[in-house]
């Protein structure tokens, strides 16, 4: 199997003493992922702006995720990365931000509803004169 052969060749080299600096590679993955997501969001925004100007285009980039998975495999750091519980932390952070947004939305809706009720009351009083 070509993939296994490729992985074993890279594993021998990347796990060597010469590359000891990669021992804690798994620890830089969270900030790398954040940076990648921010880059992709900017790229998507540029694509939308270009589409508004009549320029067509699309993009896809799964190379980053595949590359990270491959390097973790080759360095045998999957378990180390899992100890960071990063995916759980991200999921919890997104849930907290969603809750905050939902609260702000509910407060704005309540304020808008109160304003609308106030306006309707004023109109009904004006009609009844």
Short mmCIF file of C-alpha atoms in Angstrom, two decimals:
data_model
loop_
_atom_site.label_atom_id
_atom_site.label_comp_id
_atom_site.label_asym_id
_atom_site.label_seq_id
_atom_site.Cartn_x
_atom_site.Cartn_y
_atom_site.Cartn_z
CA UNK A 1 0.00 0.00 0.00
CA UNK A 2 1.56 3.27 -1.18
CA UNK A 3 0.08 5.38 1.65
CA UNK A 4 1.56 3.12 4.34
CA UNK A 5 4.95 3.18 2.61
CA UNK A 6 4.84 6.97 2.32
CA UNK A 7 3.79 7.33 5.95
CA UNK A 8 6.52 5.04 7.22
CA UNK A 9 9.24 6.87 5.28
CA UNK A 10 8.10 10.25 6.56
CA UNK A 11 7.56 8.88 10.08
CA UNK A 12 11.15 7.66 10.31
CA UNK A 13 12.51 11.03 9.25
CA UNK A 14 10.10 13.26 11.19
CA UNK A 15 10.46 11.26 14.40
CA UNK A 16 14.26 11.33 14.25
CA UNK A 17 16.37 13.20 16.79
CA UNK A 18 17.13 15.80 14.12
CA UNK A 19 13.43 16.76 14.19
CA UNK A 20 12.97 16.68 17.95
CA UNK A 21 11.46 20.17 17.72
CA UNK A 22 8.31 18.50 16.30
CA UNK A 23 7.77 16.56 19.54
CA UNK A 24 5.05 19.00 20.63
CA UNK A 25 3.71 19.83 17.18
CA UNK A 26 0.19 18.88 18.25
CA UNK A 27 0.10 21.90 20.57
CA UNK A 28 0.23 24.45 17.74
CA UNK A 29 -2.71 22.94 15.87
CA UNK A 30 -5.46 24.96 17.64
CA UNK A 31 -3.98 28.38 16.75
CA UNK A 32 -3.20 27.13 13.24
CA UNK A 33 -6.83 26.09 12.83
CA UNK A 34 -8.11 29.44 14.09
CA UNK A 35 -5.84 31.24 11.64
CA UNK A 36 -6.96 28.96 8.81
CA UNK A 37 -10.65 29.54 9.55
CA UNK A 38 -10.13 33.31 9.66
CA UNK A 39 -8.28 33.15 6.34
CA UNK A 40 -11.07 31.10 4.77
CA UNK A 41 -13.70 33.55 6.01
CA UNK A 42 -11.78 36.46 4.44
CA UNK A 43 -11.45 34.48 1.21
CA UNK A 44 -15.19 33.81 1.21
CA UNK A 45 -15.92 37.50 1.77
CA UNK A 46 -13.65 38.44 -1.15
CA UNK A 47 -15.40 35.85 -3.30
CA UNK A 48 -18.81 37.31 -2.41
CA UNK A 49 -17.60 40.85 -3.17
CA UNK A 50 -16.24 39.70 -6.51
CA UNK A 51 -19.51 37.93 -7.31
CA UNK A 52 -21.38 41.20 -6.70
CA UNK A 53 -19.11 42.81 -9.30
CA UNK A 54 -19.94 40.07 -11.78
CA UNK A 55 -16.79 38.05 -11.34
CA UNK A 56 -17.45 34.35 -10.97
CA UNK A 57 -15.38 32.05 -8.85
CA UNK A 58 -15.32 29.35 -6.24
CA UNK A 59 -12.82 27.87 -3.89
CA UNK A 60 -12.29 24.80 -1.82
CA UNK A 61 -9.47 23.91 0.48
CA UNK A 62 -9.43 20.59 2.25
CA UNK A 63 -5.65 20.35 2.06
CA UNK A 64 -5.13 21.96 5.45
CA UNK A 65 -7.27 19.48 7.38
CA UNK A 66 -5.86 16.51 5.48
CA UNK A 67 -2.32 17.79 6.01
CA UNK A 68 -2.84 18.22 9.75
CA UNK A 69 -4.34 14.73 10.03
CA UNK A 70 -1.44 13.26 8.07
CA UNK A 71 1.24 15.01 10.15
CA UNK A 72 -0.45 13.92 13.39
CA UNK A 73 -0.48 10.36 12.09
CA UNK A 74 3.13 10.43 10.93
CA UNK A 75 4.32 11.97 14.20
CA UNK A 76 2.09 9.57 16.19
CA UNK A 77 0.55 12.51 18.05
CA UNK A 78 -3.17 11.81 17.61
CA UNK A 79 -3.57 10.78 21.25
CA UNK A 80 -1.55 13.77 22.43
CA UNK A 81 -3.75 16.09 20.39
CA UNK A 82 -6.87 14.46 21.80
CA UNK A 83 -5.69 15.27 25.33
CA UNK A 84 -6.13 18.96 24.50
CA UNK A 85 -9.92 18.40 24.20
CA UNK A 86 -9.85 21.20 21.67
CA UNK A 87 -12.92 20.16 19.70
CA UNK A 88 -14.99 20.08 22.88
CA UNK A 89 -13.68 23.52 23.86
CA UNK A 90 -14.54 24.95 20.44
CA UNK A 91 -18.01 23.42 20.56
CA UNK A 92 -18.60 24.91 24.03
CA UNK A 93 -17.31 28.33 22.92
CA UNK A 94 -19.60 28.34 19.90
CA UNK A 95 -22.56 27.36 22.08
CA UNK A 96 -21.79 30.20 24.52
CA UNK A 97 -21.50 32.74 21.69
CA UNK A 98 -24.76 31.48 20.18
CA UNK A 99 -26.50 31.89 23.54
CA UNK A 100 -25.21 35.46 23.81
CA UNK A 101 -26.44 36.26 20.31
CA UNK A 102 -29.81 34.70 21.04
CA UNK A 103 -30.15 36.87 24.16
CA UNK A 104 -29.26 40.03 22.24
CA UNK A 105 -31.75 39.06 19.53
CA UNK A 106 -34.48 38.45 22.11
CA UNK A 107 -33.78 41.80 23.79
CA UNK A 108 -33.92 43.63 20.45
CA UNK A 109 -37.13 41.83 19.52
CA UNK A 110 -38.67 42.75 22.86
CA UNK A 111 -37.63 46.39 22.42
CA UNK A 112 -39.03 46.41 18.88
CA UNK A 113 -42.27 44.79 20.03
CA UNK A 114 -42.64 47.37 22.81
CA UNK A 115 -41.99 50.21 20.36
CA UNK A 116 -44.52 48.78 17.91
CA UNK A 117 -47.12 48.39 20.68
CA UNK A 118 -46.47 51.98 21.75
CA UNK A 119 -46.93 53.22 18.20
CA UNK A 120 -50.10 51.18 17.73
CA UNK A 121 -51.50 52.57 20.98
CA UNK A 122 -50.72 56.13 19.88
CA UNK A 123 -52.40 55.56 16.50
CA UNK A 124 -55.48 54.01 18.11
CA UNK A 125 -55.78 56.95 20.53
CA UNK A 126 -55.46 59.38 17.63
CA UNK A 127 -58.18 57.54 15.66
CA UNK A 128 -60.55 57.57 18.64
CA UNK A 129 -60.52 61.37 18.94
#
